[in-house]
Structure formats: structure tokens, C-alpha cells
Amino acid sequence: MSTNPPDQDDFQQDLESGPLRREGFTPRLQHNIEDKIRRSERIKIKVKPLLVATGFGTFLLAAVLFPWSSLHTRSDAAALLNSPVPAEAMYSSLPAPVPISTALLIGLRTEHEPAVAGGTDGRPKGLRYSTYRTMLIAPIRGQLRKTSEGEGILMPYKQNFWKIDSLKQTTKMGEIRYLSTHMADQPAGPERPTADNAVGAGAGAATGTDAFNHVETLLFAGNQYLSIAESQNTWDGTAARQGDRLWVRTLPQLKENQGRVLPFAKKPAAADKNHVTLADLYGAGLGGELARIPRAMQGVPGEITGQSWAIQRESGRWVGKVAETLPVSAVSPDRYVVHDFPKELPDKVVNHDDLCCTWTDIHAAWPEATDALTSPMNDMLVVFEDGKLKFYPYGQAPGNAPQLTIDLQPGEQLVMAQWATDHYVQEWVDKVARYLPERPMAAGE
């Protein structure tokens, strides 16, 4: 006696019941991941995901991704559902995880409270500042390892590596923290003088109408573009004033500009030509779209020109933020609010910034996740969660621990994610070891 094949709805309900019911495993997630893969294959033909050869069907399941290619046919699914085997045995029969062959050079930023109080007695108020670190994560003898770590941001640029450091000068004018860059295999050259490089009595010792504190913060580092925020506090003789500016610069522009710090009052924002505008990336016809962005305050003539903008991290991807410059006030000669930029950032600005699936899918499987990364070869998933970096290979069975976990500093944020594949992995391991201290391996690693 023959039986009719099960109804599709019943089949889906069966798949979601019993031993396969786990957080994150839903038809919507399956559809989203498959759709993401199809779109990625159409747009980036040159990228050859390792998992295409094995069907590249992966689900976010519990706190990991695991292959579900064995569940694609009804006959396989029916056999699986009818077999009273423990979950551990069932998962052990699934295809092995795809080995990680990609390396990740990751840059992180930690913000600190002001080192200088100020704001009274003729001293400018202190500013929050950031420190940076770079790590290289690479497969060593089949296991993912942190091979190097060091201060500052080490980034690939063309055929070389460059170093970006945050330097501090304490002068009789105030405390100045600025970004400096040089080729990693060359010593840092002599720094250009700031507004006044005569060393003062100590941090916060500056007084008078010319005293100011200045901080430059690196928000994003790509393979050539950098997003930088500038903040400055001054003392006008009676009260403290604060100004803020946003710029996107290329690495050569940063090198040309480094150390040239003046009070904002002596260097208007309009005089800074050493930066990348939105029109440089999208063309002069962008004015209409910028004009349609709603202004922050009704009746206040804010200005959005595309000169001032930023690249910021948001929900697992880099996005553009355009600054609306507000009218000068008594306490803030330079101030702005940021708006979402209505266009995707081009690949030359943020390359290899595609997640395996949507941020909603990531957050459904890792409710505490604050950020995530996917390698361009689709063999590694990195999740920022619970103050840690967690590295998973695609195809790892649910419930297993990450292949590598690294502690984050409180409030540490992503600044840079650069990927190496193929023969570049070993090349990066060797070169980065010369520029950043190598992490000694424990016995048995």
C-alpha cells in the first residue's frame, strides 16, 4: 500500500520539532542565508566560497552555524526524524566543519576618561581619548591562533604595512593627542611641530586665552580610507568651549596632515582641504540627495555639504554618516549632528564587509552580540559577545565552544577588519610578526 508524500507544511513542522528544535533554526533563517548566498554569488563572482563545493547550506543554530545539507531531501529528513538516535550521534554524522584557511587582522579601539580635568581656573576642559591595539588571527597547524598583538593600528596599504599611532604632546598650550602614521618597516620620522611644542609644566598646566586640549580619534581604518573625529576644548578667558569635527582622509592625507594642530579658531573647518568628500566618491550630483535629508532642528539653518562625514560601525556593518554643521554658538564654535547617509558605501571604501546573513538573524542566535564579522571565503564567523571575541568555523556542530576566544577590554570597539586568503595568510603571519610582538605559544600548541 503506497502512501502519499507528506504535505510540505507538515514536513516543515516536523523539521522544527523534536531533536532539531533549537534557538535560531527557523525557515526564515534558512531562506535568508540561502538568499544571501545567491546574491553574493551573483555580485562577487571572483569570490569562491569554500562552502559552495559542499552545498554551502548553513544555519545559525543555538550559538553556532552548522551544515544542514543532509536535510535538503525529504528522504534524508524522514530517515533522520524516524531514527531514535541521540542528538550527539546525529550531529556527529553530519559533514565535518570546513577548516578555517583565512587570516584576520583586526584593529580595536578603547575609549578612556579625560586625563586632564580642567574647565576652571583658566584651564581648558579635558577630553576623552582612545588607545588602540591590533591582533592577527590565523590558522596555525590546523588551529586558529592569535599569532601577534601590539599597540596602535597596523594596516595593509598597497604592497606594504603601515602603522597608525596616537601620540601625545603636553605643551604650554595644553594636551594634544593626534594620529601619526609611517611605514611599518621604517622608523617613525621626526614629528612636525604642533601649535606650540614647548613642553609646559605638566598636563593641564596651560592657561590663558590660547590654551586648548585637542584629541584625534580613529573611527575606521580601511585599506586606504580613514574616518577621524577631532575634538577640541579651549578657554576663552571666562569659560570653556568645545568644538568637534569629522573627516574622512586617505592614508597619505593623514601623513601630510599629522601633527599640524591649531586651535579651531585659527583654522576654520572650511580651510581644511586635506580630506575626502562624499562628492569625491559619488560625484557632484549628490547635492539633491543631501538636500532631502531632514535637518536636526526646525528653523535652524544647519548645513549638510558632504565635506564632513564619517564611517561608523552599526549592526554588523560599516555605514556612512553625514554631518550637519550647526550654527556657531557661544560655547560650541564647531558642532554637528550626524544623519544616516542614504547610499551604500562603495567596496573601495569598505571591502569584504558582508555578513553571512542579516543582523536580525545574528542577534536571534546570539542575543548579547554587539557586532559580527564574516570572512570573504565564508569559512570564519566572528561574534562580539559578553566582552569577548568568539571565533567559529562554518559547520561547527551546535553547542560546541568557539575555536578561539579573546577577551575584549571594557567598551572596546572595532576599528578595522582586514582579511588575508591563500598564500597571503603565511605572508601576513611572517610580516606582522616583525611589526607586532609575537604571542608565545603554550606547550602543546
XYZ file of C-alpha atoms in Angstrom:
445
model
C 0.000 0.000 0.000
C 1.507 3.304 -1.058
C 1.433 6.429 0.998
C 1.253 9.976 -0.227
C 4.270 12.148 0.369
C 3.908 14.361 3.423
C 2.479 17.778 2.951
C 5.145 20.499 2.731
C 3.766 22.334 5.761
C 3.817 19.117 7.782
C 7.330 18.452 6.634
C 8.476 21.880 7.804
C 6.758 21.405 11.165
C 8.488 18.060 11.585
C 11.860 19.587 10.850
C 11.328 22.230 13.512
C 10.213 19.744 16.163
C 11.870 17.015 18.152
C 15.644 16.926 18.454
C 16.194 19.658 15.855
C 14.358 22.407 17.691
C 16.933 24.910 18.806
C 17.122 28.678 19.046
C 17.855 30.293 15.703
C 16.826 27.307 13.497
C 13.856 28.599 11.515
C 12.641 28.533 7.902
C 13.094 32.292 7.762
C 16.729 31.967 8.734
C 17.251 29.228 6.131
C 15.692 31.412 3.448
C 17.707 34.474 4.485
C 21.032 32.666 4.418
C 20.319 30.973 1.083
C 19.194 34.269 -0.417
C 22.315 35.992 0.902
C 24.490 33.335 -0.680
C 22.742 33.610 -4.044
C 23.096 37.389 -4.091
C 26.729 37.212 -3.027
C 27.498 34.747 -5.820
C 25.868 36.985 -8.417
C 27.593 40.168 -7.279
C 31.056 38.853 -6.431
C 31.845 36.145 -8.939
C 35.542 36.321 -8.176
C 34.964 35.191 -4.596
C 34.765 31.419 -4.346
C 33.218 30.468 -1.015
C 34.687 27.290 0.301
C 31.282 26.034 1.196
C 29.843 26.183 -2.323
C 31.592 22.891 -3.044
C 29.704 21.266 -0.197
C 26.341 22.902 -0.861
C 27.036 25.901 1.409
C 23.790 25.415 3.276
C 24.300 26.678 6.800
C 22.020 27.636 9.628
C 22.531 29.780 12.673
C 21.709 27.156 15.266
C 21.914 27.851 19.002
C 25.152 29.817 19.264
C 26.899 28.450 16.172
C 26.476 27.755 12.473
C 26.255 24.142 11.317
C 25.650 22.448 7.955
C 22.169 21.294 7.120
C 22.895 19.992 3.621
C 21.965 16.497 4.772
C 18.423 17.745 5.472
C 17.738 19.036 1.962
C 15.854 15.973 0.681
C 12.655 14.579 2.104
C 14.023 11.074 2.161
C 17.028 12.139 4.234
C 14.858 14.220 6.548
C 12.339 11.417 7.028
C 15.061 8.916 7.846
C 16.562 11.339 10.315
C 13.274 12.082 12.018
C 12.340 8.408 12.290
C 15.664 7.323 13.775
C 15.625 7.371 17.586
C 19.280 8.359 17.975
C 20.741 10.794 20.495
C 21.339 14.344 19.269
C 25.101 13.927 19.741
C 25.157 10.914 17.427
C 23.006 12.715 14.896
C 25.338 15.727 14.749
C 28.419 13.523 14.591
C 27.092 12.069 11.323
C 26.866 15.494 9.690
C 29.690 16.727 7.418
C 32.787 17.965 9.221
C 33.228 21.733 9.639
C 35.089 23.458 6.846
C 38.673 24.151 8.010
C 39.488 27.814 8.501
C 42.061 28.971 5.958
C 41.577 32.734 6.315
C 43.535 35.181 8.485
C 42.038 38.259 10.155
C 43.975 41.408 11.024
C 41.700 43.161 13.485
C 42.063 46.658 14.955
C 40.270 47.692 18.145
C 39.725 50.971 19.996
C 39.209 51.618 23.719
C 37.953 54.956 24.993
C 39.260 56.474 28.241
C 38.119 59.234 30.560
C 39.967 62.559 30.300
C 43.463 62.569 31.748
C 43.032 66.277 32.473
C 40.089 67.695 34.414
C 40.310 71.415 33.619
C 37.344 73.600 32.845
C 38.110 76.023 35.675
C 40.804 78.495 36.698
C 41.806 79.296 33.157
C 42.428 75.686 32.119
C 40.639 74.077 29.158
C 38.494 71.079 29.988
C 39.935 67.610 29.405
C 38.742 65.321 26.596
C 38.060 61.616 26.291
C 40.768 59.865 24.308
C 41.335 56.432 22.765
C 44.039 53.787 22.692
C 44.336 51.120 20.005
C 45.584 47.586 19.502
C 45.956 45.260 16.530
C 45.872 41.446 16.516
C 46.466 38.909 13.779
C 44.308 35.784 13.977
C 45.441 32.977 11.677
C 45.222 29.182 11.317
C 48.382 27.526 12.662
C 48.735 23.765 12.189
C 45.004 23.487 11.623
C 44.008 25.512 14.700
C 43.050 29.182 14.894
C 45.551 31.237 16.929
C 46.348 34.809 17.879
C 49.812 34.998 16.337
C 50.657 38.662 17.015
C 49.398 41.607 19.029
C 50.626 45.144 19.551
C 49.686 48.741 20.271
C 48.368 51.040 17.577
C 46.738 50.114 14.276
C 48.739 48.081 11.765
C 47.043 48.192 8.376
C 47.872 46.901 4.886
C 48.205 49.659 2.309
C 49.039 48.713 -1.276
C 52.058 46.367 -1.040
C 53.167 47.410 2.451
C 52.023 47.618 6.044
C 51.611 50.996 7.721
C 51.365 51.821 11.414
C 48.980 54.383 12.893
C 49.724 55.554 16.434
C 48.069 58.003 18.788
C 50.782 60.340 20.067
C 50.605 62.793 22.944
C 52.326 66.121 23.412
C 51.988 68.119 26.581
C 52.870 71.706 25.792
C 52.395 75.057 27.388
C 49.324 75.309 25.164
C 47.715 72.167 26.559
C 47.500 68.414 25.990
C 47.416 67.362 22.342
C 46.722 63.788 21.174
C 46.997 63.300 17.436
C 47.247 60.453 14.934
C 50.579 59.725 13.289
C 51.426 57.220 10.550
C 54.532 55.701 8.974
C 55.539 52.593 7.048
C 55.782 49.703 9.483
C 59.228 48.601 8.304
C 60.676 52.084 8.748
C 61.239 54.031 11.954
C 58.837 56.828 12.716
C 60.257 60.078 11.385
C 60.520 63.336 13.327
C 57.129 64.759 14.105
C 56.048 68.117 12.771
C 55.575 70.708 15.496
C 52.114 71.305 16.881
C 50.800 74.794 17.574
C 53.466 75.158 20.257
C 55.743 72.246 21.081
C 57.467 73.870 24.029
C 56.938 71.485 26.932
C 54.941 73.045 29.716
C 54.868 72.416 33.440
C 52.644 69.367 33.068
C 49.303 68.094 31.903
C 46.660 70.763 32.222
C 49.180 73.481 33.064
C 48.165 75.632 30.112
C 46.291 78.823 30.910
C 45.228 81.919 29.025
C 43.068 82.617 26.008
C 45.241 80.491 23.684
C 45.184 77.339 25.830
C 43.498 74.287 24.343
C 43.304 70.499 24.577
C 42.979 68.506 21.353
C 42.152 64.843 20.584
C 42.018 62.972 17.272
C 40.141 59.658 17.273
C 40.332 56.943 14.628
C 36.838 55.543 13.998
C 37.584 53.371 10.965
C 40.608 52.117 9.030
C 40.095 50.503 5.631
C 42.709 49.631 3.062
C 43.143 53.307 2.172
C 40.370 55.389 3.776
C 40.328 56.527 7.411
C 37.470 58.045 9.415
C 38.699 60.544 12.002
C 36.945 62.621 14.659
C 38.559 65.756 16.080
C 37.588 67.292 19.410
C 38.982 70.424 20.975
C 38.397 72.308 24.205
C 39.595 75.875 24.618
C 39.474 78.541 27.292
C 38.356 81.994 26.192
C 39.274 83.740 29.420
C 35.888 83.266 31.080
C 34.542 79.852 30.065
C 35.456 76.596 28.349
C 34.407 75.999 24.755
C 34.231 72.696 22.874
C 34.360 72.072 19.142
C 34.037 68.840 17.149
C 34.804 67.954 13.532
C 34.530 64.850 11.349
C 36.764 63.942 8.418
C 37.457 61.053 6.095
C 41.064 61.062 4.908
C 43.250 58.750 2.885
C 46.392 57.400 4.494
C 48.636 59.824 2.527
C 46.396 62.715 3.606
C 46.778 61.712 7.243
C 50.550 61.553 6.856
C 50.597 65.005 5.298
C 48.312 66.408 7.978
C 49.749 64.723 11.089
C 50.930 66.981 13.865
C 49.594 70.147 12.284
C 47.309 71.059 15.142
C 45.990 74.570 15.646
C 43.126 75.987 17.697
C 39.932 75.692 15.672
C 39.520 79.462 15.892
C 42.764 79.845 13.934
C 41.949 77.099 11.411
C 38.303 77.154 10.259
C 36.894 73.847 9.051
C 36.414 75.326 5.577
C 40.178 75.836 5.354
C 40.866 72.098 5.729
C 41.108 70.808 2.150
C 43.086 67.694 3.005
C 40.196 65.228 3.163
C 37.812 63.091 1.084
C 34.340 64.469 0.419
C 31.237 62.495 -0.457
C 31.313 64.155 -3.870
C 34.780 62.679 -4.397
C 33.220 59.216 -4.088
C 29.775 59.684 -5.635
C 30.156 62.627 -7.995
C 28.909 66.193 -7.986
C 25.269 65.159 -8.479
C 24.916 64.178 -4.834
C 23.610 67.587 -3.765
C 19.965 66.693 -4.315
C 20.110 63.680 -2.016
C 21.896 65.649 0.693
C 19.258 68.381 0.451
C 16.499 65.829 1.124
C 17.994 64.739 4.467
C 15.757 66.148 7.248
C 17.556 68.743 9.363
C 18.044 68.232 13.079
C 16.092 71.274 14.234
C 13.274 73.115 12.530
C 14.083 76.749 11.853
C 17.810 76.287 12.461
C 19.821 76.693 9.259
C 22.028 73.629 9.569
C 24.310 72.871 6.647
C 24.943 69.471 5.004
C 27.589 69.747 2.308
C 29.169 66.289 2.286
C 32.515 67.779 3.282
C 32.185 66.451 6.816
C 31.177 62.801 7.209
C 32.184 59.596 8.957
C 32.346 55.820 8.611
C 30.891 54.121 11.671
C 30.071 50.587 12.783
C 26.382 49.757 13.088
C 24.642 46.367 13.358
C 27.457 44.297 11.916
C 28.426 46.580 9.025
C 30.156 49.835 8.199
C 27.804 52.682 7.301
C 28.189 56.275 6.215
C 27.131 59.146 8.461
C 26.923 62.651 7.066
C 27.404 65.633 9.369
C 25.019 68.538 9.627
C 27.040 71.536 10.766
C 25.079 73.656 13.214
C 25.337 77.431 13.653
C 28.126 78.678 15.874
C 27.104 79.144 19.498
C 28.762 80.853 22.421
C 30.080 77.583 23.842
C 30.473 75.483 20.671
C 32.141 77.198 17.724
C 32.254 73.862 15.850
C 29.410 71.429 16.397
C 27.456 68.932 14.338
C 24.852 66.187 14.404
C 25.123 63.123 12.178
C 22.486 61.649 9.889
C 22.295 58.309 8.118
C 23.774 58.571 4.651
C 21.211 57.170 2.164
C 23.724 55.270 -0.008
C 25.760 52.111 0.479
C 29.461 52.729 0.886
C 31.436 51.545 -2.170
C 33.684 48.492 -1.993
C 36.808 50.605 -2.371
C 35.954 52.197 0.979
C 34.700 49.159 2.930
C 35.668 45.984 1.106
C 34.730 42.493 2.374
C 32.060 43.815 4.744
C 29.312 41.261 4.021
C 27.768 39.212 6.812
C 26.626 35.649 6.184
C 23.067 36.729 6.958
C 21.113 39.644 8.374
C 21.860 41.289 11.699
C 18.423 40.143 12.861
C 19.497 36.552 12.242
C 22.770 37.067 14.110
C 21.001 38.656 17.054
C 18.413 35.879 17.167
C 21.157 33.299 17.691
C 23.412 35.479 19.866
C 21.079 37.823 21.779
C 24.015 39.514 23.537
C 26.013 40.083 20.341
C 27.129 43.654 19.702
C 28.946 43.046 16.407
C 29.890 40.259 13.997
C 32.202 39.591 11.048
C 32.220 37.010 8.262
C 35.341 36.138 6.281
C 35.227 36.715 2.499
C 35.822 32.980 1.946
C 32.895 32.159 4.247
C 34.971 29.920 6.497
C 35.018 32.030 9.663
C 32.418 33.824 11.768
C 33.497 36.273 14.488
C 30.990 37.346 17.154
C 31.450 40.169 19.674
C 29.575 38.910 22.722
C 29.797 39.206 26.519
C 33.018 41.195 26.386
C 34.744 38.599 24.214
C 35.669 37.892 20.620
C 34.414 34.436 19.664
C 35.695 32.731 16.514
C 33.640 29.944 14.928
C 34.311 27.850 11.829
C 31.396 27.312 9.499
C 29.952 23.863 10.002
C 30.618 23.619 13.723
C 28.017 21.491 15.489
C 25.620 23.304 17.846
C 26.596 23.662 21.475
C 30.348 23.458 20.883
C 32.696 26.099 22.227
C 34.265 28.641 19.866
C 37.521 27.552 18.297
C 39.149 30.679 19.775
C 38.028 33.207 22.404
C 39.795 36.505 23.139
C 38.882 38.875 25.960
C 37.897 42.398 24.996
C 38.713 45.418 27.104
C 35.701 47.229 28.589
C 33.950 49.154 25.841
C 36.405 48.030 23.150
C 35.104 48.626 19.622
C 36.006 47.525 16.119
C 38.075 49.927 14.026
C 39.498 47.655 11.326
C 38.961 44.180 9.857
C 41.324 43.153 7.047
C 41.362 39.629 5.612
C 44.085 37.506 4.028
C 43.474 34.388 1.935
C 45.542 31.809 0.056
C 49.321 32.388 0.157
C 48.841 35.811 1.745
C 47.980 34.148 5.069
C 51.527 32.933 5.697
C 52.937 36.144 4.263
C 50.934 38.165 6.783
C 51.896 35.866 9.646
C 55.575 36.388 8.824
C 55.407 40.139 8.204
C 53.103 41.057 11.070
C 55.360 39.113 13.450
C 58.109 41.605 12.583
C 55.916 44.625 13.267
C 53.955 43.403 16.298
C 55.223 41.227 19.164
C 54.646 37.545 18.531
C 52.476 35.746 21.044
C 54.465 32.826 22.519
C 52.671 29.530 22.038
C 51.913 27.429 25.075
C 53.239 23.899 25.321
C 51.297 21.542 23.107
C 50.012 24.237 20.738
